[in-house]
Amino acid sequence: MASRVDIIVIFLCFILVCNNLVEANWGLSTKEVLEFKKQLINIKKFAIKSIQIGDGDIYDCIDFYKQPGFNHPFWKNTTFEMKQKLFVEGMRNKDIGRGFKGVGCPYGTVPIRRVNEDDLIRATILSKIHPSNIDDEPGHHYAILRTKAYPERKLDGIESYISLLNPTEIIGSQYRAFQLTISNGLDSIKTGFTVNPLLFKDNQTRLFTHVTIDGRTQCFNQDCPGYVQISSEIPLGWTFVNPDGKNYSEKLRISKEISGEPNSTEFLWTLYITEQNSIVGFWPPTLFGKLSEYANQADWGGEVYSPLDQPSPPMGTGILPHTETWNTVYSAHSWWIACAYENAKFNFVSPIDTELYASDPQTYNIVDAGYYDENWKRLIVYDGPGGIEGAYYPSYLPTYHLWFRCCRVDPVAVIFKRFPVFKFVPGGESGFGATECRICLTDFADGEHLRILPCGHMYHGKCLKQLVASGSMTCPDCRHNFGNNSA
């Protein structure tokens, strides 16, 4: 018979496991997550007006109060008066800066980029290859300024101006981002400007956000349950059109928006844009674990990613900055680097106790110019030509790529065929008892043919094939590297 201590330990472990499952699903059940995704796919049914931008994106203008984010439990317990206050704030923010041409939605509506099932699968795959920290996976290269690890530090917000460039060298599942990140432990909110063909299916520079919870659950832009769009003009994923072709900058800020009630400690994590600090949208703090109270770390700079054996792309213009030789005209840069410390009444100042991190300084470098002048404040310059071979190159891939060159055999198909086919039976023991694909979050059908990884986890064949094609070689469930021949 189990002892009383054993029973208590088992009970505590059960609570911890259940809590992790909730965190991994944004506080939603699997059914609620699927319903949220269906709402995104069918958003056009609720559109008051739909606006197509050129030959590309379609933005649906949705009644502010009927946007999908409000279906999250956090918002269901929010009073109408609070939502009305947010509505007024959103409708008031019309100054969108010189880099933007607004969507043009009618008053009382907010723009949401139309997506389909393929777009959501692409975003899910990208979240699997996107690292939760800078040491997670090969293929990712950084040039950043970051605060040194100090758990007791408390931050209420961060900000900077970020340069805007429109490179054309990004292809396939590569991406490039100029960004700023605020975090606590494995929780983080990242925003910036990216070129990401996998996520957006083009090579345009776009505003993006990336949210991570507990280092496992990730999402991009409007695909995050609970995110509420406030701006009637600036949606997430919005394309930048440089008005004069020159390198210029736009301001971004992530900080707490405190409730207007006296002595209130309630807040929302808020994304601001332009020097007028126009609000784009909110994330409820209950989405997060440690970040639900405060942030304690931040970073600013550039990131690039290149899969498999593709040479890594340039970070910006491709000109490597050095301490003695750098120029903001020719290199990517961020300026007005600042953060707001707790109890400082949101007074943003240059961060203290920082360090530079360049993962590949011969290829991508960063220079901290310090306090440059009254106009630029704290300035960093980061860039590099790229060209790193084998940024993500498992040991068995050279043979596959030789087959491709000589015999026109697709290496992705060859890798994919290594995974056995399995016929799903409800209640069976294979796949650790899984009943859904953790890539697309769709339930397995009785008798459906699935693919099994060496670690034992199983997925839809089409989902797993897209994951491999994107360059990721890790199991979405357990992070086992199936790029190795051993299980």
CSV table of C-alpha atoms in Angstrom, one decimal:
chain,number,residue,atom,x,y,z
A,1,MET,CA,0.0,0.0,0.0
A,2,ALA,CA,1.3,3.5,-0.9
A,3,SER,CA,2.4,5.6,2.0
A,4,ARG,CA,0.8,8.9,2.9
A,5,VAL,CA,3.9,10.7,1.6
A,6,ASP,CA,3.8,8.8,-1.7
A,7,ILE,CA,0.1,9.8,-2.2
A,8,ILE,CA,0.9,13.5,-1.5
A,9,VAL,CA,3.9,13.3,-4.0
A,10,ILE,CA,1.7,11.7,-6.7
A,11,PHE,CA,-1.0,14.3,-6.1
A,12,LEU,CA,1.4,17.2,-6.3
A,13,CYS,CA,2.9,15.7,-9.6
A,14,PHE,CA,-0.6,15.4,-11.0
A,15,ILE,CA,-1.3,19.1,-10.2
A,16,LEU,CA,2.0,20.1,-11.9
A,17,VAL,CA,1.3,18.1,-15.0
A,18,CYS,CA,-2.3,19.4,-15.3
A,19,ASN,CA,-1.0,23.0,-14.8
A,20,ASN,CA,1.6,22.5,-17.6
A,21,LEU,CA,-1.1,21.1,-19.9
A,22,VAL,CA,-3.2,24.2,-19.3
A,23,GLU,CA,-0.2,26.6,-19.9
A,24,ALA,CA,0.6,24.7,-23.1
A,25,ASN,CA,-2.8,25.4,-24.5
A,26,TRP,CA,-3.1,29.1,-23.6
A,27,GLY,CA,-5.6,28.4,-20.8
A,28,LEU,CA,-7.9,26.7,-23.3
A,29,SER,CA,-9.0,23.2,-23.8
A,30,THR,CA,-8.1,21.4,-27.0
A,31,LYS,CA,-11.7,21.9,-28.2
A,32,GLU,CA,-11.4,25.7,-27.5
A,33,VAL,CA,-8.1,25.9,-29.3
A,34,LEU,CA,-9.7,24.2,-32.4
A,35,GLU,CA,-12.7,26.5,-32.2
A,36,PHE,CA,-10.4,29.6,-32.0
A,37,LYS,CA,-8.6,28.4,-35.2
A,38,LYS,CA,-11.9,27.8,-37.0
A,39,GLN,CA,-12.9,31.4,-36.1
A,40,LEU,CA,-9.7,32.7,-37.6
A,41,ILE,CA,-10.2,30.6,-40.8
A,42,ASN,CA,-13.8,31.7,-41.1
A,43,ILE,CA,-13.3,35.4,-40.1
A,44,LYS,CA,-14.6,36.6,-43.4
A,45,LYS,CA,-18.1,35.5,-42.4
A,46,PHE,CA,-18.1,38.2,-39.7
A,47,ALA,CA,-16.5,41.0,-41.8
A,48,ILE,CA,-18.3,44.3,-42.1
A,49,LYS,CA,-15.9,45.1,-44.9
A,50,SER,CA,-13.0,43.3,-46.6
A,51,ILE,CA,-10.0,45.2,-48.1
A,52,GLN,CA,-7.4,43.6,-50.4
A,53,ILE,CA,-4.0,45.2,-50.4
A,54,GLY,CA,-2.7,45.1,-54.0
A,55,ASP,CA,-2.6,41.5,-55.2
A,56,GLY,CA,-1.8,40.1,-51.8
A,57,ASP,CA,-3.3,40.2,-48.3
A,58,ILE,CA,-7.0,40.6,-47.5
A,59,TYR,CA,-7.9,42.3,-44.3
A,60,ASP,CA,-11.3,41.7,-42.8
A,61,CYS,CA,-12.8,44.6,-40.8
A,62,ILE,CA,-14.4,43.0,-37.8
A,63,ASP,CA,-16.6,44.6,-35.2
A,64,PHE,CA,-14.3,45.4,-32.3
A,65,TYR,CA,-16.3,43.5,-29.8
A,66,LYS,CA,-16.6,40.4,-32.0
A,67,GLN,CA,-12.9,39.7,-32.7
A,68,PRO,CA,-11.8,36.1,-31.9
A,69,GLY,CA,-9.4,37.2,-29.0
A,70,PHE,CA,-12.4,38.2,-26.8
A,71,ASN,CA,-13.5,34.5,-26.6
A,72,HIS,CA,-10.5,33.7,-24.3
A,73,PRO,CA,-11.7,33.1,-20.7
A,74,PHE,CA,-9.7,36.2,-19.5
A,75,TRP,CA,-11.8,38.5,-21.6
A,76,LYS,CA,-15.1,36.7,-20.9
A,77,ASN,CA,-14.8,37.9,-17.2
A,78,THR,CA,-14.0,41.5,-18.3
A,79,THR,CA,-16.7,44.1,-17.9
A,80,PHE,CA,-18.2,45.8,-20.9
A,81,GLU,CA,-17.0,49.1,-19.5
A,82,MET,CA,-13.4,47.9,-19.6
A,83,LYS,CA,-13.9,46.7,-23.2
A,84,GLN,CA,-15.5,50.0,-24.1
A,85,LYS,CA,-12.5,51.8,-22.6
A,86,LEU,CA,-10.2,49.8,-24.9
A,87,PHE,CA,-12.4,50.5,-27.8
A,88,VAL,CA,-12.2,54.3,-27.3
A,89,GLU,CA,-8.4,54.0,-27.0
A,90,GLY,CA,-8.2,52.1,-30.2
A,91,MET,CA,-10.4,54.4,-32.2
A,92,ARG,CA,-8.4,57.4,-30.9
A,93,ASN,CA,-5.1,56.2,-32.2
A,94,LYS,CA,-5.1,57.4,-35.8
A,95,ASP,CA,-1.5,58.8,-36.2
A,96,ILE,CA,0.3,55.9,-37.7
A,97,GLY,CA,3.6,57.3,-38.8
A,98,ARG,CA,5.2,57.9,-42.2
A,99,GLY,CA,6.0,54.2,-42.8
A,100,PHE,CA,2.4,53.1,-42.7
A,101,LYS,CA,-0.6,53.5,-45.0
A,102,GLY,CA,-3.5,52.4,-42.8
A,103,VAL,CA,-5.9,49.6,-43.8
A,104,GLY,CA,-8.9,52.0,-43.9
A,105,CYS,CA,-11.4,49.9,-41.9
A,106,PRO,CA,-14.8,51.6,-41.0
A,107,TYR,CA,-15.2,53.2,-37.5
A,108,GLY,CA,-15.9,50.6,-34.8
A,109,THR,CA,-14.0,47.8,-36.6
A,110,VAL,CA,-10.5,46.4,-36.4
A,111,PRO,CA,-8.4,44.8,-39.3
A,112,ILE,CA,-7.5,41.2,-39.0
A,113,ARG,CA,-5.4,39.5,-41.7
A,114,ARG,CA,-7.3,36.7,-43.4
A,115,VAL,CA,-5.7,33.3,-43.1
A,116,ASN,CA,-6.5,29.8,-44.2
A,117,GLU,CA,-5.7,26.3,-42.9
A,118,ASP,CA,-2.4,26.3,-44.8
A,119,ASP,CA,-1.4,29.6,-43.1
A,120,LEU,CA,-2.1,28.2,-39.6
A,121,ILE,CA,0.0,25.0,-40.4
A,122,ARG,CA,2.8,27.2,-41.6
A,123,ALA,CA,2.7,29.2,-38.4
A,124,THR,CA,2.6,26.1,-36.3
A,125,ILE,CA,5.6,24.6,-38.2
A,126,LEU,CA,7.5,27.9,-37.8
A,127,SER,CA,6.8,27.8,-34.0
A,128,LYS,CA,8.4,24.3,-33.9
A,129,ILE,CA,11.6,25.4,-35.5
A,130,HIS,CA,11.7,28.8,-33.7
A,131,PRO,CA,13.9,28.5,-30.6
A,132,SER,CA,12.6,29.3,-27.2
A,133,ASN,CA,16.1,30.6,-26.3
A,134,ILE,CA,19.2,31.4,-28.3
A,135,ASP,CA,20.9,28.1,-27.6
A,136,ASP,CA,18.0,25.9,-28.7
A,137,GLU,CA,18.7,24.9,-32.3
A,138,PRO,CA,21.4,25.2,-35.0
A,139,GLY,CA,20.6,27.4,-38.0
A,140,HIS,CA,19.8,30.5,-35.8
A,141,HIS,CA,22.2,33.4,-35.7
A,142,TYR,CA,22.1,36.4,-33.5
A,143,ALA,CA,23.7,39.8,-33.0
A,144,ILE,CA,22.0,41.3,-29.9
A,145,LEU,CA,22.4,43.6,-27.0
A,146,ARG,CA,20.9,42.0,-23.9
A,147,THR,CA,20.6,42.6,-20.2
A,148,LYS,CA,22.7,40.3,-18.1
A,149,ALA,CA,21.0,37.5,-16.2
A,150,TYR,CA,19.6,38.9,-13.0
A,151,PRO,CA,16.4,37.3,-11.7
A,152,GLU,CA,15.6,40.1,-9.2
A,153,ARG,CA,15.5,42.8,-11.9
A,154,LYS,CA,11.9,44.0,-12.6
A,155,LEU,CA,11.0,45.6,-15.9
A,156,ASP,CA,7.8,47.3,-16.8
A,157,GLY,CA,8.6,47.8,-20.4
A,158,ILE,CA,11.2,48.2,-23.2
A,159,GLU,CA,11.4,50.2,-26.4
A,160,SER,CA,13.6,51.3,-29.4
A,161,TYR,CA,13.5,52.6,-32.9
A,162,ILE,CA,14.3,49.8,-35.4
A,163,SER,CA,15.7,50.4,-38.9
A,164,LEU,CA,13.6,49.2,-41.8
A,165,LEU,CA,15.2,47.4,-44.8
A,166,ASN,CA,13.6,45.4,-47.6
A,167,PRO,CA,16.1,42.7,-48.5
A,168,THR,CA,15.4,40.2,-51.3
A,169,GLU,CA,17.9,37.5,-50.4
A,170,ILE,CA,15.5,35.7,-48.0
A,171,ILE,CA,14.1,32.5,-49.5
A,172,GLY,CA,12.1,29.4,-48.6
A,173,SER,CA,11.9,28.9,-44.8
A,174,GLN,CA,14.7,31.3,-44.1
A,175,TYR,CA,13.8,34.5,-42.1
A,176,ARG,CA,15.4,37.7,-40.9
A,177,ALA,CA,14.2,39.8,-38.0
A,178,PHE,CA,15.1,43.1,-36.4
A,179,GLN,CA,13.5,42.9,-33.0
A,180,LEU,CA,13.2,43.6,-29.3
A,181,THR,CA,12.2,41.0,-26.6
A,182,ILE,CA,11.0,41.2,-23.1
A,183,SER,CA,11.0,38.1,-21.0
A,184,ASN,CA,10.9,36.3,-17.6
A,185,GLY,CA,12.3,32.8,-17.5
A,186,LEU,CA,10.9,30.9,-20.5
A,187,ASP,CA,8.0,33.3,-21.1
A,188,SER,CA,8.6,36.1,-23.7
A,189,ILE,CA,7.0,38.6,-26.0
A,190,LYS,CA,9.0,39.6,-29.1
A,191,THR,CA,8.1,42.2,-31.7
A,192,GLY,CA,9.9,43.8,-34.6
A,193,PHE,CA,10.1,43.8,-38.4
A,194,THR,CA,10.7,40.6,-40.3
A,195,VAL,CA,11.1,39.1,-43.7
A,196,ASN,CA,9.6,35.6,-43.4
A,197,PRO,CA,8.5,33.7,-46.6
A,198,LEU,CA,7.3,30.7,-44.6
A,199,LEU,CA,5.0,32.7,-42.4
A,200,PHE,CA,3.8,35.3,-44.9
A,201,LYS,CA,4.5,33.7,-48.3
A,202,ASP,CA,6.4,36.7,-49.6
A,203,ASN,CA,9.6,38.7,-49.1
A,204,GLN,CA,8.1,41.9,-47.7
A,205,THR,CA,9.1,43.6,-44.5
A,206,ARG,CA,6.3,43.2,-42.0
A,207,LEU,CA,5.4,44.0,-38.4
A,208,PHE,CA,5.4,40.8,-36.3
A,209,THR,CA,4.9,39.5,-32.8
A,210,HIS,CA,6.1,36.1,-31.4
A,211,VAL,CA,4.9,34.9,-28.0
A,212,THR,CA,6.4,32.0,-26.0
A,213,ILE,CA,5.0,30.4,-22.8
A,214,ASP,CA,7.1,28.1,-20.7
A,215,GLY,CA,9.5,27.6,-23.5
A,216,ARG,CA,7.1,25.2,-25.3
A,217,THR,CA,3.9,26.9,-26.5
A,218,GLN,CA,4.5,29.5,-29.2
A,219,CYS,CA,2.4,31.6,-31.6
A,220,PHE,CA,2.7,34.4,-34.1
A,221,ASN,CA,0.7,37.6,-34.6
A,222,GLN,CA,-3.1,37.2,-34.4
A,223,ASP,CA,-2.8,33.4,-34.1
A,224,CYS,CA,-2.3,33.9,-30.3
A,225,PRO,CA,-5.6,33.2,-28.4
A,226,GLY,CA,-6.4,36.1,-26.1
A,227,TYR,CA,-4.6,38.7,-28.2
A,228,VAL,CA,-7.0,41.7,-28.8
A,229,GLN,CA,-6.4,44.1,-31.7
A,230,ILE,CA,-6.9,47.7,-30.6
A,231,SER,CA,-5.7,49.8,-33.5
A,232,SER,CA,-8.2,50.3,-36.3
A,233,GLU,CA,-5.4,51.0,-38.8
A,234,ILE,CA,-2.3,48.9,-37.9
A,235,PRO,CA,-2.8,45.1,-37.9
A,236,LEU,CA,-0.1,42.6,-37.0
A,237,GLY,CA,1.6,41.3,-40.1
A,238,TRP,CA,1.2,44.7,-41.8
A,239,THR,CA,3.5,45.3,-44.7
A,240,PHE,CA,5.9,48.3,-44.7
A,241,VAL,CA,6.4,50.3,-47.8
A,242,ASN,CA,9.5,52.5,-47.5
A,243,PRO,CA,8.3,55.9,-48.9
A,244,ASP,CA,11.7,57.0,-50.3
A,245,GLY,CA,13.7,53.8,-50.6
A,246,LYS,CA,16.1,54.9,-47.8
A,247,ASN,CA,17.0,53.2,-44.6
A,248,TYR,CA,14.7,54.7,-41.9
A,249,SER,CA,13.3,53.6,-38.6
A,250,GLU,CA,10.1,53.1,-36.7
A,251,LYS,CA,9.5,53.0,-33.0
A,252,LEU,CA,8.2,49.9,-31.1
A,253,ARG,CA,7.4,49.5,-27.4
A,254,ILE,CA,6.2,46.6,-25.2
A,255,SER,CA,5.1,47.7,-21.8
A,256,LYS,CA,2.4,47.3,-19.1
A,257,GLU,CA,-0.8,49.2,-19.6
A,258,ILE,CA,-2.0,49.8,-16.0
A,259,SER,CA,-5.7,49.9,-15.2
A,260,GLY,CA,-7.0,53.4,-14.7
A,261,GLU,CA,-8.4,52.6,-11.3
A,262,PRO,CA,-6.5,54.2,-8.3
A,263,ASN,CA,-3.8,52.0,-6.8
A,264,SER,CA,-4.6,49.2,-9.2
A,265,THR,CA,-2.0,46.5,-9.9
A,266,GLU,CA,-4.0,45.1,-12.9
A,267,PHE,CA,-2.3,45.5,-16.2
A,268,LEU,CA,-2.1,44.2,-19.8
A,269,TRP,CA,1.0,43.6,-21.8
A,270,THR,CA,0.7,46.2,-24.6
A,271,LEU,CA,2.3,46.8,-28.0
A,272,TYR,CA,2.8,50.4,-29.1
A,273,ILE,CA,4.1,51.7,-32.4
A,274,THR,CA,5.4,55.1,-33.8
A,275,GLU,CA,6.9,57.9,-31.8
A,276,GLN,CA,3.3,58.9,-30.8
A,277,ASN,CA,3.1,55.5,-29.0
A,278,SER,CA,-0.1,54.4,-30.7
A,279,ILE,CA,-1.5,51.2,-29.2
A,280,VAL,CA,-1.6,48.2,-31.6
A,281,GLY,CA,-3.0,45.5,-29.2
A,282,PHE,CA,-2.9,43.7,-25.9
A,283,TRP,CA,-2.1,40.3,-24.4
A,284,PRO,CA,-3.7,39.4,-21.0
A,285,PRO,CA,-1.1,38.6,-18.4
A,286,THR,CA,-2.9,35.4,-17.5
A,287,LEU,CA,-1.6,33.8,-20.7
A,288,PHE,CA,1.8,33.6,-19.1
A,289,GLY,CA,3.5,32.0,-16.1
A,290,LYS,CA,6.3,34.2,-14.7
A,291,LEU,CA,5.6,37.0,-17.2
A,292,SER,CA,2.2,37.4,-15.6
A,293,GLU,CA,3.8,39.5,-12.9
A,294,TYR,CA,6.8,41.2,-14.4
A,295,ALA,CA,9.7,40.9,-16.8
A,296,ASN,CA,13.3,40.6,-15.7
A,297,GLN,CA,15.3,40.4,-19.0
A,298,ALA,CA,15.4,42.2,-22.4
A,299,ASP,CA,17.3,42.2,-25.6
A,300,TRP,CA,17.5,44.2,-28.8
A,301,GLY,CA,19.1,43.4,-32.2
A,302,GLY,CA,19.0,41.1,-35.2
A,303,GLU,CA,18.3,37.4,-35.9
A,304,VAL,CA,18.5,35.2,-39.0
A,305,TYR,CA,17.6,31.6,-39.6
A,306,SER,CA,18.5,29.2,-42.5
A,307,PRO,CA,17.6,25.6,-42.7
A,308,LEU,CA,19.4,22.5,-43.8
A,309,ASP,CA,22.4,23.2,-46.1
A,310,GLN,CA,21.3,26.6,-47.4
A,311,PRO,CA,23.9,29.3,-46.9
A,312,SER,CA,22.6,31.7,-44.2
A,313,PRO,CA,21.3,35.0,-45.6
A,314,PRO,CA,22.5,38.5,-44.9
A,315,MET,CA,21.2,40.1,-41.7
A,316,GLY,CA,20.5,43.5,-43.3
A,317,THR,CA,22.6,45.2,-46.0
A,318,GLY,CA,25.3,42.5,-45.6
A,319,ILE,CA,28.0,45.0,-44.4
A,320,LEU,CA,29.7,43.8,-41.3
A,321,PRO,CA,30.0,46.5,-38.7
A,322,HIS,CA,33.2,46.9,-36.6
A,323,THR,CA,33.9,49.1,-33.6
A,324,GLU,CA,36.0,51.5,-35.6
A,325,THR,CA,34.0,51.3,-38.8
A,326,TRP,CA,30.2,51.4,-38.9
A,327,ASN,CA,27.5,53.6,-40.4
A,328,THR,CA,23.8,53.7,-39.8
A,329,VAL,CA,23.2,54.5,-43.5
A,330,TYR,CA,24.7,51.1,-44.5
A,331,SER,CA,23.8,48.8,-41.7
A,332,ALA,CA,20.8,47.6,-39.7
A,333,HIS,CA,20.5,49.4,-36.4
A,334,SER,CA,18.3,50.2,-33.4
A,335,TRP,CA,18.4,53.4,-31.4
A,336,TRP,CA,16.7,55.0,-28.4
A,337,ILE,CA,17.4,51.7,-26.7
A,338,ALA,CA,15.6,52.0,-23.4
A,339,CYS,CA,13.7,50.1,-20.7
A,340,ALA,CA,11.4,51.1,-17.8
A,341,TYR,CA,12.3,49.7,-14.4
A,342,GLU,CA,9.7,48.9,-11.8
A,343,ASN,CA,8.4,51.8,-9.7
A,344,ALA,CA,10.0,54.3,-12.1
A,345,LYS,CA,6.6,55.6,-13.3
A,346,PHE,CA,7.3,54.3,-16.8
A,347,ASN,CA,10.3,56.6,-17.2
A,348,PHE,CA,12.3,54.8,-20.0
A,349,VAL,CA,16.1,55.0,-19.6
A,350,SER,CA,19.1,53.4,-21.2
A,351,PRO,CA,19.5,49.8,-19.7
A,352,ILE,CA,22.3,49.2,-17.3
A,353,ASP,CA,24.3,46.0,-16.8
A,354,THR,CA,24.2,44.9,-20.5
A,355,GLU,CA,26.3,42.7,-22.7
A,356,LEU,CA,26.7,42.0,-26.4
A,357,TYR,CA,26.1,38.6,-27.9
A,358,ALA,CA,27.1,37.7,-31.5
A,359,SER,CA,26.7,34.0,-32.2
A,360,ASP,CA,28.9,34.2,-35.3
A,361,PRO,CA,30.9,37.5,-35.0
A,362,GLN,CA,32.9,36.8,-38.2
A,363,THR,CA,29.6,36.7,-40.2
A,364,TYR,CA,27.1,38.7,-38.1
A,365,ASN,CA,28.4,41.3,-35.7
A,366,ILE,CA,27.0,44.0,-33.4
A,367,VAL,CA,28.5,47.3,-32.1
A,368,ASP,CA,27.2,49.2,-29.1
A,369,ALA,CA,27.8,52.9,-29.7
A,370,GLY,CA,26.5,53.8,-26.3
A,371,TYR,CA,24.9,57.2,-25.8
A,372,TYR,CA,25.4,58.6,-29.3
A,373,ASP,CA,23.7,62.0,-28.9
A,374,GLU,CA,20.5,63.7,-27.7
A,375,ASN,CA,18.5,62.6,-30.7
A,376,TRP,CA,19.7,59.0,-31.1
A,377,LYS,CA,20.2,58.2,-27.4
A,378,ARG,CA,21.6,54.6,-27.0
A,379,LEU,CA,22.5,53.1,-30.4
A,380,ILE,CA,23.4,49.7,-31.6
A,381,VAL,CA,24.5,48.6,-35.1
A,382,TYR,CA,24.1,45.0,-36.2
A,383,ASP,CA,24.6,43.4,-39.6
A,384,GLY,CA,26.6,40.9,-41.6
A,385,PRO,CA,26.9,39.1,-45.0
A,386,GLY,CA,25.8,35.7,-44.0
A,387,GLY,CA,26.9,32.8,-46.1
A,388,ILE,CA,27.4,30.2,-43.3
A,389,GLU,CA,27.3,26.8,-44.9
A,390,GLY,CA,25.7,23.9,-43.0
A,391,ALA,CA,23.7,26.1,-40.7
A,392,TYR,CA,21.5,23.1,-40.0
A,393,TYR,CA,23.1,20.0,-41.5
A,394,PRO,CA,22.5,16.6,-39.9
A,395,SER,CA,25.2,14.0,-40.6
A,396,TYR,CA,23.2,11.9,-43.0
A,397,LEU,CA,22.0,14.8,-45.3
A,398,PRO,CA,25.1,15.0,-47.6
A,399,THR,CA,24.4,11.6,-49.1
A,400,TYR,CA,20.7,12.6,-49.7
A,401,HIS,CA,21.7,15.9,-51.3
A,402,LEU,CA,24.2,14.0,-53.5
A,403,TRP,CA,21.3,11.8,-54.6
A,404,PHE,CA,19.3,14.9,-55.4
A,405,ARG,CA,22.1,16.4,-57.6
A,406,CYS,CA,22.9,13.2,-59.4
A,407,CYS,CA,19.6,11.4,-59.6
A,408,ARG,CA,17.1,14.2,-58.9
A,409,VAL,CA,15.9,12.5,-55.7
A,410,ASP,CA,14.1,14.9,-53.3
A,411,PRO,CA,16.1,14.7,-50.0
A,412,VAL,CA,13.0,15.7,-48.0
A,413,ALA,CA,11.1,12.7,-49.5
A,414,VAL,CA,14.0,10.4,-48.7
A,415,ILE,CA,14.1,11.6,-45.1
A,416,PHE,CA,10.3,11.4,-44.8
A,417,LYS,CA,10.3,7.7,-45.9
A,418,ARG,CA,12.4,6.8,-42.9
A,419,PHE,CA,9.3,7.2,-40.7
A,420,PRO,CA,7.1,4.0,-40.5
A,421,VAL,CA,3.4,4.2,-41.4
A,422,PHE,CA,1.0,3.4,-38.7
A,423,LYS,CA,-2.8,2.8,-38.8
A,424,PHE,CA,-4.4,4.7,-35.9
A,425,VAL,CA,-6.7,2.8,-33.6
A,426,PRO,CA,-8.5,4.7,-30.8
A,427,GLY,CA,-7.3,3.5,-27.4
A,428,GLY,CA,-4.2,1.9,-28.9
A,429,GLU,CA,-0.8,2.0,-27.2
A,430,SER,CA,1.2,3.5,-30.0
A,431,GLY,CA,2.2,7.1,-30.0
A,432,PHE,CA,2.0,7.3,-26.2
A,433,GLY,CA,-1.8,7.2,-26.4
A,434,ALA,CA,-2.0,10.4,-28.4
A,435,THR,CA,-5.3,11.2,-30.0
A,436,GLU,CA,-4.4,14.3,-32.0
A,437,CYS,CA,-1.6,15.6,-34.2
A,438,ARG,CA,0.4,18.1,-32.1
A,439,ILE,CA,1.4,20.1,-35.3
A,440,CYS,CA,-2.1,20.9,-36.6
A,441,LEU,CA,-4.0,20.1,-33.4
A,442,THR,CA,-6.6,18.0,-35.3
A,443,ASP,CA,-7.9,14.7,-33.9
A,444,PHE,CA,-6.8,11.5,-35.6
A,445,ALA,CA,-9.5,9.6,-37.4
A,446,ASP,CA,-10.1,5.9,-36.8
A,447,GLY,CA,-8.1,3.9,-39.3
A,448,GLU,CA,-6.1,7.0,-40.5
A,449,HIS,CA,-2.5,6.3,-41.7
A,450,LEU,CA,0.0,8.3,-39.6
A,451,ARG,CA,3.8,8.5,-39.5
A,452,ILE,CA,5.8,7.6,-36.4
A,453,LEU,CA,9.1,9.2,-35.4
A,454,PRO,CA,12.0,7.2,-33.8
A,455,CYS,CA,10.9,8.6,-30.4
A,456,GLY,CA,7.5,7.1,-30.8
A,457,HIS,CA,5.3,10.2,-31.3
A,458,MET,CA,3.0,10.1,-34.3
A,459,TYR,CA,1.7,12.8,-36.7
A,460,HIS,CA,-0.2,13.3,-39.9
A,461,GLY,CA,2.0,12.5,-42.8
A,462,LYS,CA,1.5,15.9,-44.5
A,463,CYS,CA,2.2,17.8,-41.3
A,464,LEU,CA,5.4,15.9,-40.6
A,465,LYS,CA,6.5,16.4,-44.2
A,466,GLN,CA,6.1,20.1,-44.0
A,467,LEU,CA,8.0,20.1,-40.7
A,468,VAL,CA,10.9,18.3,-42.3
A,469,ALA,CA,10.8,20.6,-45.4
A,470,SER,CA,11.0,23.6,-43.1
A,471,GLY,CA,14.4,22.4,-41.8
A,472,SER,CA,13.3,21.3,-38.3
A,473,MET,CA,14.6,17.9,-37.2
A,474,THR,CA,13.2,17.8,-33.7
A,475,CYS,CA,10.0,16.1,-32.4
A,476,PRO,CA,7.4,18.8,-31.6
A,477,ASP,CA,6.4,16.8,-28.5
A,478,CYS,CA,9.6,15.7,-26.8
A,479,ARG,CA,12.3,17.7,-28.8
A,480,HIS,CA,14.1,14.5,-29.7
A,481,ASN,CA,16.5,15.1,-32.6
A,482,PHE,CA,15.3,12.7,-35.2
A,483,GLY,CA,18.1,13.9,-37.5
A,484,ASN,CA,20.3,11.3,-35.8
A,485,ASN,CA,20.0,7.7,-36.9
A,486,SER,CA,19.6,6.5,-33.4
A,487,ALA,CA,16.2,6.6,-31.7
